[in-house]
Amino acid sequence: MPECLRRESPVGGRRRGPFGTLWYRLVRCGTVWSSTCCSRVAVYRREVEVYLDLLSQPCRAVHILLTRTKIPHRIHSVALRKGEHRTSEFSKLNPMQKVPVLVDGGFILTESDAILKYLATTFDIPEHWYPWQPERRARVDEYMAWHHSNTRPHAAKVFILEVLLPAQLGVPVDQRRLDRALSDLDVTLERLESMFLQRQAFLCGDDITVADLLAVCELMQPLGSGRDILKDRPQLQRWRSRVQSAVGESFDDAHAVLFAVRDRRRARL
């Protein structure tokens, strides 16, 4: 049920709000319901389509949210390494030729931030993923804005220098550039601990949110080269373990391709 139709009981439980009976009738009929007073829409028996490459960190975040919350979906694999994102067919979905892409009926949406928030506010999934309370939601938005100029570029650069460029160009790792990238990443990890984790279990509070999914998928990426960038950071290790526990099998399912890359590299060493 949309959060605006619920009412908190004095002991923190939930009971039907004044429109609860109407809501349940709509659900039983399989009706799509929306209101100008509430942007949340619960939709039943509909399936979204997503275009993903699970070597992509943002794609993994979307995949985890879909599978963990059991949102009905169909996955179309787009192999970036094969250039499938550059085909004319895919370019019609996203002229920027990037993944992930979501298709919901006739509605096409790109960018992982937008997709995660759309799913969390369109489907009736647990509220903690993208809170409705303004201050809590603002904390999620705060991290996600910070993520794209800090966590994402710095973690991704390590993977690019250690895995992608040597594989694509057949060149050895540029150790000087890698050392510089690791130094920049270390600053980001320090700020993650001091600015976001502090004394709370997850990045934006005591419950997991879509912000944690974006962050953990990004920080897992260097594992493709066998490098665990959190091995000397117990606070971030504990956070990662909490995220893994919170999403269960969805974590390993989303990272299976990355783990396979890591294992192939180890076998060659």
PDB file of N, CA and C in Angstrom, residues 54-107:
ATOM      1  N   LEU A  54      26.022  -6.852 -16.517  1.00  0.00           N
ATOM      2  CA  LEU A  54      26.344  -6.989 -15.101  1.00  0.00           C
ATOM      3  C   LEU A  54      27.820  -6.783 -14.791  1.00  0.00           C
ATOM      4  N   LEU A  55      28.624  -6.470 -15.804  1.00  0.00           N
ATOM      5  CA  LEU A  55      29.965  -5.961 -15.515  1.00  0.00           C
ATOM      6  C   LEU A  55      29.916  -4.473 -15.192  1.00  0.00           C
ATOM      7  N   SER A  56      28.785  -3.867 -15.439  1.00  0.00           N
ATOM      8  CA  SER A  56      28.575  -2.447 -15.127  1.00  0.00           C
ATOM      9  C   SER A  56      28.074  -2.313 -13.695  1.00  0.00           C
ATOM     10  N   GLN A  57      28.748  -1.470 -12.932  1.00  0.00           N
ATOM     11  CA  GLN A  57      28.395  -1.279 -11.528  1.00  0.00           C
ATOM     12  C   GLN A  57      26.966  -0.768 -11.343  1.00  0.00           C
ATOM     13  N   PRO A  58      26.545   0.287 -12.048  1.00  0.00           N
ATOM     14  CA  PRO A  58      25.165   0.762 -11.886  1.00  0.00           C
ATOM     15  C   PRO A  58      24.123  -0.280 -12.294  1.00  0.00           C
ATOM     16  N   CYS A  59      24.450  -1.097 -13.300  1.00  0.00           N
ATOM     17  CA  CYS A  59      23.518  -2.160 -13.702  1.00  0.00           C
ATOM     18  C   CYS A  59      23.334  -3.168 -12.580  1.00  0.00           C
ATOM     19  N   ARG A  60      24.408  -3.465 -11.869  1.00  0.00           N
ATOM     20  CA  ARG A  60      24.292  -4.416 -10.762  1.00  0.00           C
ATOM     21  C   ARG A  60      23.407  -3.857  -9.654  1.00  0.00           C
ATOM     22  N   ALA A  61      23.514  -2.567  -9.391  1.00  0.00           N
ATOM     23  CA  ALA A  61      22.665  -1.952  -8.364  1.00  0.00           C
ATOM     24  C   ALA A  61      21.191  -2.093  -8.733  1.00  0.00           C
ATOM     25  N   VAL A  62      20.859  -1.837  -9.991  1.00  0.00           N
ATOM     26  CA  VAL A  62      19.476  -1.986 -10.460  1.00  0.00           C
ATOM     27  C   VAL A  62      19.044  -3.448 -10.353  1.00  0.00           C
ATOM     28  N   HIS A  63      19.916  -4.355 -10.750  1.00  0.00           N
ATOM     29  CA  HIS A  63      19.610  -5.789 -10.702  1.00  0.00           C
ATOM     30  C   HIS A  63      19.306  -6.237  -9.271  1.00  0.00           C
ATOM     31  N   ILE A  64      20.114  -5.786  -8.318  1.00  0.00           N
ATOM     32  CA  ILE A  64      19.906  -6.177  -6.922  1.00  0.00           C
ATOM     33  C   ILE A  64      18.560  -5.681  -6.415  1.00  0.00           C
ATOM     34  N   LEU A  65      18.224  -4.427  -6.707  1.00  0.00           N
ATOM     35  CA  LEU A  65      16.941  -3.899  -6.242  1.00  0.00           C
ATOM     36  C   LEU A  65      15.776  -4.692  -6.837  1.00  0.00           C
ATOM     37  N   LEU A  66      15.847  -4.985  -8.115  1.00  0.00           N
ATOM     38  CA  LEU A  66      14.769  -5.732  -8.771  1.00  0.00           C
ATOM     39  C   LEU A  66      14.596  -7.124  -8.170  1.00  0.00           C
ATOM     40  N   THR A  67      15.702  -7.834  -8.002  1.00  0.00           N
ATOM     41  CA  THR A  67      15.596  -9.216  -7.539  1.00  0.00           C
ATOM     42  C   THR A  67      15.288  -9.290  -6.052  1.00  0.00           C
ATOM     43  N   ARG A  68      15.872  -8.391  -5.265  1.00  0.00           N
ATOM     44  CA  ARG A  68      15.634  -8.442  -3.824  1.00  0.00           C
ATOM     45  C   ARG A  68      14.190  -8.105  -3.480  1.00  0.00           C
ATOM     46  N   THR A  69      13.617  -7.130  -4.177  1.00  0.00           N
ATOM     47  CA  THR A  69      12.251  -6.697  -3.874  1.00  0.00           C
ATOM     48  C   THR A  69      11.207  -7.440  -4.704  1.00  0.00           C
ATOM     49  N   LYS A  70      11.689  -8.325  -5.587  1.00  0.00           N
ATOM     50  CA  LYS A  70      10.793  -9.152  -6.411  1.00  0.00           C
ATOM     51  C   LYS A  70       9.868  -8.321  -7.306  1.00  0.00           C
ATOM     52  N   ILE A  71      10.373  -7.211  -7.788  1.00  0.00           N
ATOM     53  CA  ILE A  71       9.635  -6.452  -8.798  1.00  0.00           C
ATOM     54  C   ILE A  71       9.619  -7.279 -10.089  1.00  0.00           C
ATOM     55  N   PRO A  72       8.456  -7.513 -10.683  1.00  0.00           N
ATOM     56  CA  PRO A  72       8.418  -8.293 -11.930  1.00  0.00           C
ATOM     57  C   PRO A  72       9.245  -7.612 -13.020  1.00  0.00           C
ATOM     58  N   HIS A  73      10.141  -8.367 -13.619  1.00  0.00           N
ATOM     59  CA  HIS A  73      11.017  -7.747 -14.612  1.00  0.00           C
ATOM     60  C   HIS A  73      11.520  -8.778 -15.613  1.00  0.00           C
ATOM     61  N   ARG A  74      11.964  -8.271 -16.739  1.00  0.00           N
ATOM     62  CA  ARG A  74      12.610  -9.091 -17.761  1.00  0.00           C
ATOM     63  C   ARG A  74      13.934  -8.422 -18.106  1.00  0.00           C
ATOM     64  N   ILE A  75      15.003  -9.214 -18.104  1.00  0.00           N
ATOM     65  CA  ILE A  75      16.338  -8.675 -18.355  1.00  0.00           C
ATOM     66  C   ILE A  75      16.755  -8.937 -19.794  1.00  0.00           C
ATOM     67  N   HIS A  76      17.228  -7.890 -20.452  1.00  0.00           N
ATOM     68  CA  HIS A  76      17.859  -8.005 -21.761  1.00  0.00           C
ATOM     69  C   HIS A  76      19.349  -7.731 -21.560  1.00  0.00           C
ATOM     70  N   SER A  77      20.184  -8.708 -21.860  1.00  0.00           N
ATOM     71  CA  SER A  77      21.627  -8.536 -21.682  1.00  0.00           C
ATOM     72  C   SER A  77      22.201  -7.711 -22.831  1.00  0.00           C
ATOM     73  N   VAL A  78      23.020  -6.737 -22.462  1.00  0.00           N
ATOM     74  CA  VAL A  78      23.701  -5.897 -23.444  1.00  0.00           C
ATOM     75  C   VAL A  78      25.197  -6.012 -23.155  1.00  0.00           C
ATOM     76  N   ALA A  79      25.932  -6.715 -24.001  1.00  0.00           N
ATOM     77  CA  ALA A  79      27.363  -6.932 -23.778  1.00  0.00           C
ATOM     78  C   ALA A  79      28.147  -5.728 -24.288  1.00  0.00           C
ATOM     79  N   LEU A  80      28.585  -4.896 -23.371  1.00  0.00           N
ATOM     80  CA  LEU A  80      29.336  -3.702 -23.761  1.00  0.00           C
ATOM     81  C   LEU A  80      30.626  -4.084 -24.475  1.00  0.00           C
ATOM     82  N   ARG A  81      31.272  -5.171 -24.023  1.00  0.00           N
ATOM     83  CA  ARG A  81      32.551  -5.578 -24.610  1.00  0.00           C
ATOM     84  C   ARG A  81      32.398  -5.975 -26.078  1.00  0.00           C
ATOM     85  N   LYS A  82      31.172  -6.333 -26.473  1.00  0.00           N
ATOM     86  CA  LYS A  82      30.902  -6.710 -27.868  1.00  0.00           C
ATOM     87  C   LYS A  82      30.319  -5.549 -28.670  1.00  0.00           C
ATOM     88  N   GLY A  83      30.170  -4.407 -28.035  1.00  0.00           N
ATOM     89  CA  GLY A  83      29.637  -3.242 -28.732  1.00  0.00           C
ATOM     90  C   GLY A  83      28.143  -3.279 -28.960  1.00  0.00           C
ATOM     91  N   GLU A  84      27.429  -4.117 -28.201  1.00  0.00           N
ATOM     92  CA  GLU A  84      25.983  -4.240 -28.423  1.00  0.00           C
ATOM     93  C   GLU A  84      25.224  -2.969 -28.052  1.00  0.00           C
ATOM     94  N   HIS A  85      25.848  -2.091 -27.277  1.00  0.00           N
ATOM     95  CA  HIS A  85      25.208  -0.825 -26.918  1.00  0.00           C
ATOM     96  C   HIS A  85      25.288   0.191 -28.051  1.00  0.00           C
ATOM     97  N   ARG A  86      26.039  -0.134 -29.091  1.00  0.00           N
ATOM     98  CA  ARG A  86      26.192   0.800 -30.212  1.00  0.00           C
ATOM     99  C   ARG A  86      25.299   0.443 -31.391  1.00  0.00           C
ATOM    100  N   THR A  87      24.493  -0.580 -31.268  1.00  0.00           N
ATOM    101  CA  THR A  87      23.614  -0.961 -32.373  1.00  0.00           C
ATOM    102  C   THR A  87      22.517   0.085 -32.560  1.00  0.00           C
ATOM    103  N   SER A  88      21.974   0.125 -33.759  1.00  0.00           N
ATOM    104  CA  SER A  88      20.911   1.094 -34.036  1.00  0.00           C
ATOM    105  C   SER A  88      19.678   0.806 -33.191  1.00  0.00           C
ATOM    106  N   GLU A  89      19.417  -0.480 -32.943  1.00  0.00           N
ATOM    107  CA  GLU A  89      18.249  -0.850 -32.148  1.00  0.00           C
ATOM    108  C   GLU A  89      18.366  -0.325 -30.719  1.00  0.00           C
ATOM    109  N   PHE A  90      19.542  -0.535 -30.114  1.00  0.00           N
ATOM    110  CA  PHE A  90      19.713  -0.062 -28.739  1.00  0.00           C
ATOM    111  C   PHE A  90      19.772   1.463 -28.691  1.00  0.00           C
ATOM    112  N   SER A  91      20.357   2.075 -29.703  1.00  0.00           N
ATOM    113  CA  SER A  91      20.466   3.540 -29.726  1.00  0.00           C
ATOM    114  C   SER A  91      19.103   4.218 -29.766  1.00  0.00           C
ATOM    115  N   LYS A  92      18.090   3.511 -30.261  1.00  0.00           N
ATOM    116  CA  LYS A  92      16.738   4.069 -30.235  1.00  0.00           C
ATOM    117  C   LYS A  92      16.223   4.169 -28.800  1.00  0.00           C
ATOM    118  N   LEU A  93      16.656   3.231 -27.952  1.00  0.00           N
ATOM    119  CA  LEU A  93      16.271   3.282 -26.541  1.00  0.00           C
ATOM    120  C   LEU A  93      17.060   4.344 -25.799  1.00  0.00           C
ATOM    121  N   ASN A  94      18.349   4.400 -26.056  1.00  0.00           N
ATOM    122  CA  ASN A  94      19.203   5.378 -25.385  1.00  0.00           C
ATOM    123  C   ASN A  94      20.231   5.910 -26.374  1.00  0.00           C
ATOM    124  N   PRO A  95      19.994   7.091 -26.923  1.00  0.00           N
ATOM    125  CA  PRO A  95      20.937   7.672 -27.878  1.00  0.00           C
ATOM    126  C   PRO A  95      22.337   7.856 -27.300  1.00  0.00           C
ATOM    127  N   MET A  96      22.450   7.898 -25.956  1.00  0.00           N
ATOM    128  CA  MET A  96      23.764   8.009 -25.329  1.00  0.00           C
ATOM    129  C   MET A  96      24.509   6.676 -25.343  1.00  0.00           C
ATOM    130  N   GLN A  97      23.819   5.602 -25.733  1.00  0.00           N
ATOM    131  CA  GLN A  97      24.418   4.266 -25.872  1.00  0.00           C
ATOM    132  C   GLN A  97      25.038   3.774 -24.563  1.00  0.00           C
ATOM    133  N   LYS A  98      24.292   3.947 -23.488  1.00  0.00           N
ATOM    134  CA  LYS A  98      24.762   3.506 -22.176  1.00  0.00           C
ATOM    135  C   LYS A  98      23.702   2.638 -21.505  1.00  0.00           C
ATOM    136  N   VAL A  99      24.159   1.798 -20.592  1.00  0.00           N
ATOM    137  CA  VAL A  99      23.269   1.011 -19.742  1.00  0.00           C
ATOM    138  C   VAL A  99      23.441   1.512 -18.308  1.00  0.00           C
ATOM    139  N   PRO A 100      22.410   1.321 -17.478  1.00  0.00           N
ATOM    140  CA  PRO A 100      21.163   0.593 -17.692  1.00  0.00           C
ATOM    141  C   PRO A 100      20.106   1.439 -18.398  1.00  0.00           C
ATOM    142  N   VAL A 101      19.119   0.728 -18.947  1.00  0.00           N
ATOM    143  CA  VAL A 101      17.924   1.358 -19.507  1.00  0.00           C
ATOM    144  C   VAL A 101      16.717   0.589 -18.979  1.00  0.00           C
ATOM    145  N   LEU A 102      15.683   1.314 -18.602  1.00  0.00           N
ATOM    146  CA  LEU A 102      14.432   0.703 -18.150  1.00  0.00           C
ATOM    147  C   LEU A 102      13.321   1.060 -19.120  1.00  0.00           C
ATOM    148  N   VAL A 103      12.490   0.080 -19.449  1.00  0.00           N
ATOM    149  CA  VAL A 103      11.308   0.309 -20.276  1.00  0.00           C
ATOM    150  C   VAL A 103      10.097  -0.166 -19.492  1.00  0.00           C
ATOM    151  N   ASP A 104       9.180   0.747 -19.247  1.00  0.00           N
ATOM    152  CA  ASP A 104       7.956   0.438 -18.501  1.00  0.00           C
ATOM    153  C   ASP A 104       6.774   0.829 -19.376  1.00  0.00           C
ATOM    154  N   GLY A 105       6.253  -0.147 -20.113  1.00  0.00           N
ATOM    155  CA  GLY A 105       5.225   0.183 -21.096  1.00  0.00           C
ATOM    156  C   GLY A 105       5.845   1.020 -22.201  1.00  0.00           C
ATOM    157  N   GLY A 106       5.311   2.211 -22.390  1.00  0.00           N
ATOM    158  CA  GLY A 106       5.867   3.110 -23.391  1.00  0.00           C
ATOM    159  C   GLY A 106       6.848   4.109 -22.821  1.00  0.00           C
ATOM    160  N   PHE A 107       7.184   3.958 -21.535  1.00  0.00           N
ATOM    161  CA  PHE A 107       8.066   4.898 -20.850  1.00  0.00           C
ATOM    162  C   PHE A 107       9.482   4.342 -20.814  1.00  0.00           C
TER     163      PHE A 107
END
